[in-house]
Coordinates of C-alpha atoms in Angstrom, one line a residue:
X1 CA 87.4 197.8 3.8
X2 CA 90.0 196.5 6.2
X3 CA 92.3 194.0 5.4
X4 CA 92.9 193.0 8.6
X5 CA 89.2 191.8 8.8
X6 CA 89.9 188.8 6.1
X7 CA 93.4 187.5 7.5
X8 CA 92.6 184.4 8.2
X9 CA 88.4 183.9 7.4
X10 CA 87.0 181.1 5.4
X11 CA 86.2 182.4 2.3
X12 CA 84.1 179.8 -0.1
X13 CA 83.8 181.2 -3.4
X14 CA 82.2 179.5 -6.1
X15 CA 83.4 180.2 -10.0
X16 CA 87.2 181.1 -8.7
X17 CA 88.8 179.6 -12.0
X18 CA 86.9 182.5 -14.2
X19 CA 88.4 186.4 -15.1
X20 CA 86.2 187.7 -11.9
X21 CA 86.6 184.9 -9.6
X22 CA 90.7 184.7 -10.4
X23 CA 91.1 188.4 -9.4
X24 CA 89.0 188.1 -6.0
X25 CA 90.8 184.7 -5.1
X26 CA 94.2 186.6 -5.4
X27 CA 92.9 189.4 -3.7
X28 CA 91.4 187.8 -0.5
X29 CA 94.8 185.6 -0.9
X30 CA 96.8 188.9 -0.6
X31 CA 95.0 189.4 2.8
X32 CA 95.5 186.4 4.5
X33 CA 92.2 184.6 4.1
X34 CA 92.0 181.2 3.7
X35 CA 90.0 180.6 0.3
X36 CA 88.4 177.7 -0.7
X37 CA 87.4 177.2 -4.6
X38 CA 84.0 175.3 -6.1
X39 CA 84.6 175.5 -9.7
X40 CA 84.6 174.0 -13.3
X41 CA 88.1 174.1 -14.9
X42 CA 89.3 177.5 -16.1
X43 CA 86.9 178.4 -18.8
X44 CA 89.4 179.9 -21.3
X45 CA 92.5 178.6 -22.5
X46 CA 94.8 181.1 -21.7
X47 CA 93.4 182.4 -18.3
X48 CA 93.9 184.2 -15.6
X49 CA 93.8 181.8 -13.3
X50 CA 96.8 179.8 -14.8
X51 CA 98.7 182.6 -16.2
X52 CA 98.9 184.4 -12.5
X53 CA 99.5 180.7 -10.7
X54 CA 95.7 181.5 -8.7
X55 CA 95.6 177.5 -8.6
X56 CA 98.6 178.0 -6.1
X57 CA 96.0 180.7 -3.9
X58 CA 93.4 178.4 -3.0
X59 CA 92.6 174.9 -2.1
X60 CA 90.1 174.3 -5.0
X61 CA 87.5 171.3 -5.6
X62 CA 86.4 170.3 -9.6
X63 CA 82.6 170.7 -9.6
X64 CA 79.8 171.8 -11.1
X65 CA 77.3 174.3 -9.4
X66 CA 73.9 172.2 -10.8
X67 CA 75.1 169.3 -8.5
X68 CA 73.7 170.0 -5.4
X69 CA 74.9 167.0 -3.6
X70 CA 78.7 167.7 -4.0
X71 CA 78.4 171.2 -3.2
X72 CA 77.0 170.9 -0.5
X73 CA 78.8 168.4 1.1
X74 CA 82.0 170.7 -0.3
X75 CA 80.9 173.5 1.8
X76 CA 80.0 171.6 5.1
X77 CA 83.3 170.0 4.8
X78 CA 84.6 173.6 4.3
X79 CA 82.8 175.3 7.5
X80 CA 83.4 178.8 5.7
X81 CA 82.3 182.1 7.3
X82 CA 82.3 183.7 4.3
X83 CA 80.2 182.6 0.4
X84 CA 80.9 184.7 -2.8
X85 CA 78.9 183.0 -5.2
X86 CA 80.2 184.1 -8.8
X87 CA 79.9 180.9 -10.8
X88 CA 77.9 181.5 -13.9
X89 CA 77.2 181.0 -17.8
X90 CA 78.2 184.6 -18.1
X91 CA 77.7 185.5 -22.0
X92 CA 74.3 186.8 -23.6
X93 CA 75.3 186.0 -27.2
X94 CA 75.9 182.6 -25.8
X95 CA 72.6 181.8 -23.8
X96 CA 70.7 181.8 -27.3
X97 CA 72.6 179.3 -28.5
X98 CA 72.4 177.0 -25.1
X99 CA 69.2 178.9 -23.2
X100 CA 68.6 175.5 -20.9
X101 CA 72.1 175.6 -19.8
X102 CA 72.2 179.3 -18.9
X103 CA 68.8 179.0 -16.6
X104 CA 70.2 175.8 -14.8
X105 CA 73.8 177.2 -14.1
X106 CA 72.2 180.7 -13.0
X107 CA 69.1 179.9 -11.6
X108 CA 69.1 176.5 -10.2
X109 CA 72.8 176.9 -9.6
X110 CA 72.5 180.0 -7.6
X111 CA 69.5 178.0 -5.9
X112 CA 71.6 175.0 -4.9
X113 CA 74.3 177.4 -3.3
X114 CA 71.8 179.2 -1.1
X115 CA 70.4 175.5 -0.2
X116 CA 73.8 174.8 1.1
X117 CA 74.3 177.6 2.8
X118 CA 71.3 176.8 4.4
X119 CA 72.6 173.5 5.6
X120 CA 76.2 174.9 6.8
X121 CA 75.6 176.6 10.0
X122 CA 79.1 178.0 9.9
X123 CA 78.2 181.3 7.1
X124 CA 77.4 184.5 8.0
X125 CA 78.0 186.3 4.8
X126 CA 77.0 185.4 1.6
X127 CA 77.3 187.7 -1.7
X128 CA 75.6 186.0 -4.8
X129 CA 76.8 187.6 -8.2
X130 CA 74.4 188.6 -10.9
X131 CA 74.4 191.3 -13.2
X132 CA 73.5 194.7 -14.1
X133 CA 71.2 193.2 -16.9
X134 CA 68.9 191.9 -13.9
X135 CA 66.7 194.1 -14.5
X136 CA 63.8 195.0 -17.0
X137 CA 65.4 197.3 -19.8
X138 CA 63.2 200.3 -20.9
X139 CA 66.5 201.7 -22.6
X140 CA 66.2 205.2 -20.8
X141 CA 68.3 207.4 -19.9
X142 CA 68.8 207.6 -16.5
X143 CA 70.2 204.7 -13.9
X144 CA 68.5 201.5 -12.6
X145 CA 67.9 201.6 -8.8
X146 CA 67.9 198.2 -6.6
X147 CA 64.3 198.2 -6.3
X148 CA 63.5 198.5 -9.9
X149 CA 61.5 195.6 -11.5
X150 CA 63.5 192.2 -12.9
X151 CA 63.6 191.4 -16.1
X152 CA 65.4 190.6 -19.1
X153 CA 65.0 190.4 -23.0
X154 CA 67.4 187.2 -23.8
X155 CA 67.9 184.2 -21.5
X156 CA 71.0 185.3 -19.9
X157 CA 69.4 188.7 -18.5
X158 CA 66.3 186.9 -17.6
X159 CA 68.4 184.0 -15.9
X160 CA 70.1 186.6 -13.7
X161 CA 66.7 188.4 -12.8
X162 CA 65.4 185.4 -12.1
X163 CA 68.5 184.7 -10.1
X164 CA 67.5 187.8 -8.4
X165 CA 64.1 186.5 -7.1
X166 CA 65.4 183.0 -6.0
X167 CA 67.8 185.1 -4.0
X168 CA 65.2 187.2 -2.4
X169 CA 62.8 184.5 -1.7
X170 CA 65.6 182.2 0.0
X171 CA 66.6 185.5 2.3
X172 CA 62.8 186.1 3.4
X173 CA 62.0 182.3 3.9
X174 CA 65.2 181.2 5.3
X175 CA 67.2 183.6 6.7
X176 CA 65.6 187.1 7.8
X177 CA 65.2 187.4 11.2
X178 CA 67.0 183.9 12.5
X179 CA 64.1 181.5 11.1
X180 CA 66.8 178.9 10.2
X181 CA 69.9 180.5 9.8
X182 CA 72.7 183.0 11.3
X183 CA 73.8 183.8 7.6
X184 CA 73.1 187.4 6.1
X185 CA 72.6 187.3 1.8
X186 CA 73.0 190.0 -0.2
X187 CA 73.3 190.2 -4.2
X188 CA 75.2 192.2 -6.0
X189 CA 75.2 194.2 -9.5
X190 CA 77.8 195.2 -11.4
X191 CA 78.3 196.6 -14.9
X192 CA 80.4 196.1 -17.8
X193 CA 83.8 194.9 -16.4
X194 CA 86.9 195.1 -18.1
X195 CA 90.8 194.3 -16.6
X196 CA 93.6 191.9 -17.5
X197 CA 93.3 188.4 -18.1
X198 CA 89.9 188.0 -19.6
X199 CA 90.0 185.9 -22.2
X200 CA 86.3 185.0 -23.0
X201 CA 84.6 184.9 -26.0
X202 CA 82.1 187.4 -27.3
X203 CA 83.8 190.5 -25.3
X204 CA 84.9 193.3 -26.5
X205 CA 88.9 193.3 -24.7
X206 CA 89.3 189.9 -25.4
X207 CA 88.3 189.9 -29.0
X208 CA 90.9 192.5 -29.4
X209 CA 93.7 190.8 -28.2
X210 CA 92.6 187.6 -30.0
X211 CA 92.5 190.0 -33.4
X212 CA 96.2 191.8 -32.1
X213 CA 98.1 188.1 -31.9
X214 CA 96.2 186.9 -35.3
X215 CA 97.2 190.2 -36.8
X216 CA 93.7 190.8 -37.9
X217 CA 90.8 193.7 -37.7
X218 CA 88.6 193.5 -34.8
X219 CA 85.1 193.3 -35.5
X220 CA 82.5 195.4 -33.1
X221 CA 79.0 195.2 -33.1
X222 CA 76.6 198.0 -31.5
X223 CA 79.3 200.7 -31.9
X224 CA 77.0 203.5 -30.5
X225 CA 75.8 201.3 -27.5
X226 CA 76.6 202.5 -24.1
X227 CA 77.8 200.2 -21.0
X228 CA 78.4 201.1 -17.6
X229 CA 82.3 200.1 -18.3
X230 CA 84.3 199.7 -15.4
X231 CA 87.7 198.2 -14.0
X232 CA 87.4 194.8 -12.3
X233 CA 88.6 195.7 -9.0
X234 CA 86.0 198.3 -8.9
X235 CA 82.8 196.0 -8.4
X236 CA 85.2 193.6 -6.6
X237 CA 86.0 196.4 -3.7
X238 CA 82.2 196.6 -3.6
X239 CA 81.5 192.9 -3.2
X240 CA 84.2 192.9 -0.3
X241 CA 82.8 195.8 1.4
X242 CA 79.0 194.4 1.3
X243 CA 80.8 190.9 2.6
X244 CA 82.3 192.5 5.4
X245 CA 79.0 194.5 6.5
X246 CA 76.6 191.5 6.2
X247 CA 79.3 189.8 9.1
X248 CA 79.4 192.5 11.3
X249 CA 75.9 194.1 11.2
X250 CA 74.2 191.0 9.6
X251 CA 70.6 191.7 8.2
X252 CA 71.1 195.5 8.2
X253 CA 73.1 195.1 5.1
X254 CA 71.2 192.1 3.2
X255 CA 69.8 193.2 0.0
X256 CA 70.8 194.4 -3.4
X257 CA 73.5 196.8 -4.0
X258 CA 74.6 198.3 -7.9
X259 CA 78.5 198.9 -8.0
X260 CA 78.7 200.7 -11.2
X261 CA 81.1 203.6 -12.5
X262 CA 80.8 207.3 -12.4
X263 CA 78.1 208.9 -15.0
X264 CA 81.3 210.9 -16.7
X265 CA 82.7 207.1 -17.8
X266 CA 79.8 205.9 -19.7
X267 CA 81.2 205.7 -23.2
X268 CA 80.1 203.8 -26.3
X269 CA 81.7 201.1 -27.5
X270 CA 83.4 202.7 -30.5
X271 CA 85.0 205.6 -27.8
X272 CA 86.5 203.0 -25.9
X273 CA 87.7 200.9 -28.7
X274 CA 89.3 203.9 -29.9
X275 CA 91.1 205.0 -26.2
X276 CA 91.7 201.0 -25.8
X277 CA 94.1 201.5 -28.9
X278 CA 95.8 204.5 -27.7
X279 CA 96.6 202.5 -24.6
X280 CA 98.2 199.8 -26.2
X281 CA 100.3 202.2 -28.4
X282 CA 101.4 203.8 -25.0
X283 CA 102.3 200.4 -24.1
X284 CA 104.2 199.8 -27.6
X285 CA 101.9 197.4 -29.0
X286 CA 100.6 198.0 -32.7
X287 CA 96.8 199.4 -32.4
X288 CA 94.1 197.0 -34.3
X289 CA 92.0 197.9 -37.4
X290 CA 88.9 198.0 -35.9
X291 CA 85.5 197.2 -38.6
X292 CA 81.8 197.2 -37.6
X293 CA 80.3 193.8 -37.6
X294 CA 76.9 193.3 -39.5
X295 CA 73.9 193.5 -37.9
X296 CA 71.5 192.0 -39.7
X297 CA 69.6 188.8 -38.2
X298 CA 72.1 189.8 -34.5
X299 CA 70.1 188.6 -31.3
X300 CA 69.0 191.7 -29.6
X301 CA 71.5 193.3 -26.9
X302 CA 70.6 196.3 -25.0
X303 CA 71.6 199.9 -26.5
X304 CA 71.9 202.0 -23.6
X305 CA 72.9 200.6 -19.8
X306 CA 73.2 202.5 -16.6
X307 CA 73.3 201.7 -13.2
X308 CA 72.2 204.0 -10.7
X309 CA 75.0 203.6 -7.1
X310 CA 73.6 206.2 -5.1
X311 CA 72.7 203.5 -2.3
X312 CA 76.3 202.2 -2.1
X313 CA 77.8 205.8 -2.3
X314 CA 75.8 206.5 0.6
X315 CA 75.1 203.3 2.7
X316 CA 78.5 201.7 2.5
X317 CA 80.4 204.9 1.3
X318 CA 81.4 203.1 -1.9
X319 CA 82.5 204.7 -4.8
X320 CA 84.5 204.0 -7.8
X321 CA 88.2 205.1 -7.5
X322 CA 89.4 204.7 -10.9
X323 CA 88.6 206.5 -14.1
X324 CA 87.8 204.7 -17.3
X325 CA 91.1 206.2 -18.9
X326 CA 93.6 204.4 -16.3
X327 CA 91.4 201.5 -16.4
X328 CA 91.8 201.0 -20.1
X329 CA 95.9 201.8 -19.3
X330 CA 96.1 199.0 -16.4
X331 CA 94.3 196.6 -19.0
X332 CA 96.3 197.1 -21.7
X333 CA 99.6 197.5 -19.0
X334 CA 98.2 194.1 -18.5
X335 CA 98.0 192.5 -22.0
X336 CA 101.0 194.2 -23.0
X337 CA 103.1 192.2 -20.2
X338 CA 101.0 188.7 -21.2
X339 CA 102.4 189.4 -25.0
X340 CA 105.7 189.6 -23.9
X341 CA 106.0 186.7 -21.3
X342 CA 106.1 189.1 -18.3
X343 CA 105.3 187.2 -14.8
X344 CA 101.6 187.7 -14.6
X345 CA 101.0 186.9 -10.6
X346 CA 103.8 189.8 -10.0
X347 CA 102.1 191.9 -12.3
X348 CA 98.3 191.2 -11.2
X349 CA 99.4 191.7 -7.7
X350 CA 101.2 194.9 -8.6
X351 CA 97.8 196.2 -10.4
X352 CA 95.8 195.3 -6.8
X353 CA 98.5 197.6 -4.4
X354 CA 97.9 200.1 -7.2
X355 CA 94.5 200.0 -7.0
X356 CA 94.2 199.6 -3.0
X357 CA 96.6 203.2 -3.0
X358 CA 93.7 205.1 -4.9
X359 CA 92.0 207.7 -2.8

């Protein structure tokens, strides 16, 4: 992963105002690209985006992925080389509550960005964002492999499995073997990400800050679930990597990839609450009383979560750099300097030359 392949590419990314989509923008920024944002306003109030001056990285246009006409003429108007496709309705707990607006902004959105690729001759790469809950969830115990079925319990894994399909059938109708287009697709899975400047609701980091500035408890749900957690420039990395294959060697590359942690950093969500508040201690900030939530009448969330990267490791010589422990130090090194009014663009870009110096 070369950064002297970006300096100066045409990077359209859609969803650049969110937590992932803040931290790529700044990223490819760092390298010289020339990034070009479709997006909603920030979703959260803090945000990343504002709080690390991304607005300042990119050259954004306001809009909403379920308008097919604007986006595409965005992205003709843009010529990019390069799609990441990351806007979403990201939340599980959220899609019960608004199920029609999770399947049009993740299916029919992801549909109407593949459309316009299809109308922009200028892309040869595009990476479209879904989800390590993609797929159909026995709850065992060993990792999910690309070519295991779709699926989903609630509507936001089922939007992203089906986001999955519209993906493959776009790439085999449109774009395999130059029926209509020079453009390589390729999705992308990742698991439970966690890093600085996430601010949603419903997550587990967040809610902690939220409880640390309130001076409350915390309150968890599912402590003995397991997630594939891992730091945000981990899956990132990945996405960049897969990018840069699909423009060099084109369809070779364009199909589903899983950028997860190692095995050895699958905890539950009680362990890492637990080391979370040993790294804010370490970083002088009071630890939080954490309490279990209730359970009873909860919408159903998975239990156990894995995702098998042996195709990355091996195919793209992927793998991820950074133990859970330093991941949970950068984030709370992260929170700790938001608390206390720190510069947040020197420190964001600080955390990505860190990370870029792992071997």
């Amino acid at each position: 992963m070369a950064a002297q392949f970006w300096r100066d590419k045409r990077v359209f990314i859609t969803g650049h105002t969110g937590f992932k989509g803040s931290w790529l923008t700044l990223w490819l920024h760092r390298w010289g690209a020339k990034v070009y944002g479709y997006s909603l306003p920030a979703p959260t109030n803090p945000s990343l985006f504002h709080l690390a001056r991304i607005q300042n990285c990119v050259q954004t246009t306001t809009g909403d992925v379920r308008d097919l006409k604007h986006l595409s003429e965005t992205m003709a108007a843009v010529q990019p080389d390069i799609v990441f496709h990351l806007a979403a309705q990201p939340l599980v707990r959220d899609s019960y509550n608004s199920p029609i607006d999770t399947f049009a902004i993740n299916v029919m959105g992801t549909a109407h960005v593949l459309e316009a690729v299809r109308q922009t001759p200028s892309v040869r790469s595009v990476i479209v964002v879904t989800s390590d809950k993609c797929y159909e969830n026995r709850e065992w115990l060993w990792g999910y492999r690309e070519d295991d079925p779709m699926g989903g319990h609630d509507p936001y894994s089922s939007s992203k499995g089906a986001a999955e399909l519209v993906t493959s059938a776009y790439r085999r109708s449109y774009f395999q073997h130059g029926k209509e287009s020079q453009a390589a697709i390729a999705s992308v899975r990742a698991g439970n990400v966690i890093g600085g400047g996430d601010f949603a609701n419903d997550r587990l980091i967040p809610d902690f800050i939220r409880a640390l500035e309130k001076e409350e408890a915390v309150s968890i749900r599912n402590p003995h679930a397991i997630r594939p957690w891992q730091f945000v420039l981990e899956p990132l990395s990945g996405y960049l990597s897969v990018a840069q294959r699909l423009f060099e060697s084109g369809q070779q590359f364009a199909e589903g990839w899983n950028f997860g942690p190692a095995d050895t950093d699958l905890q539950t969500v009680s362990q890492l609450c637990a080391t979370f508040n040993h790294s804010l201690q370490k970083n002088d900030v009071t630890p939080v009383e954490v309490r279990l939530e209730s359970q009873a009448n909860a919408p159903h969330e998975a239990a156990f979560l894995r995702l098998d990267i042996s195709k990355a490791r091996q195919r793209l010589d992927w793998i991820p750099k950074m133990e859970l422990y330093t991941a949970l130090e950068l984030t709370a090194q992260w929170y700790s300097g938001y608390i206390n009014n720190e510069d947040m663009r020197t420190l964001s870009e600080s955390q990505i030359e860190f990370y870029q110096n792992l071997t």
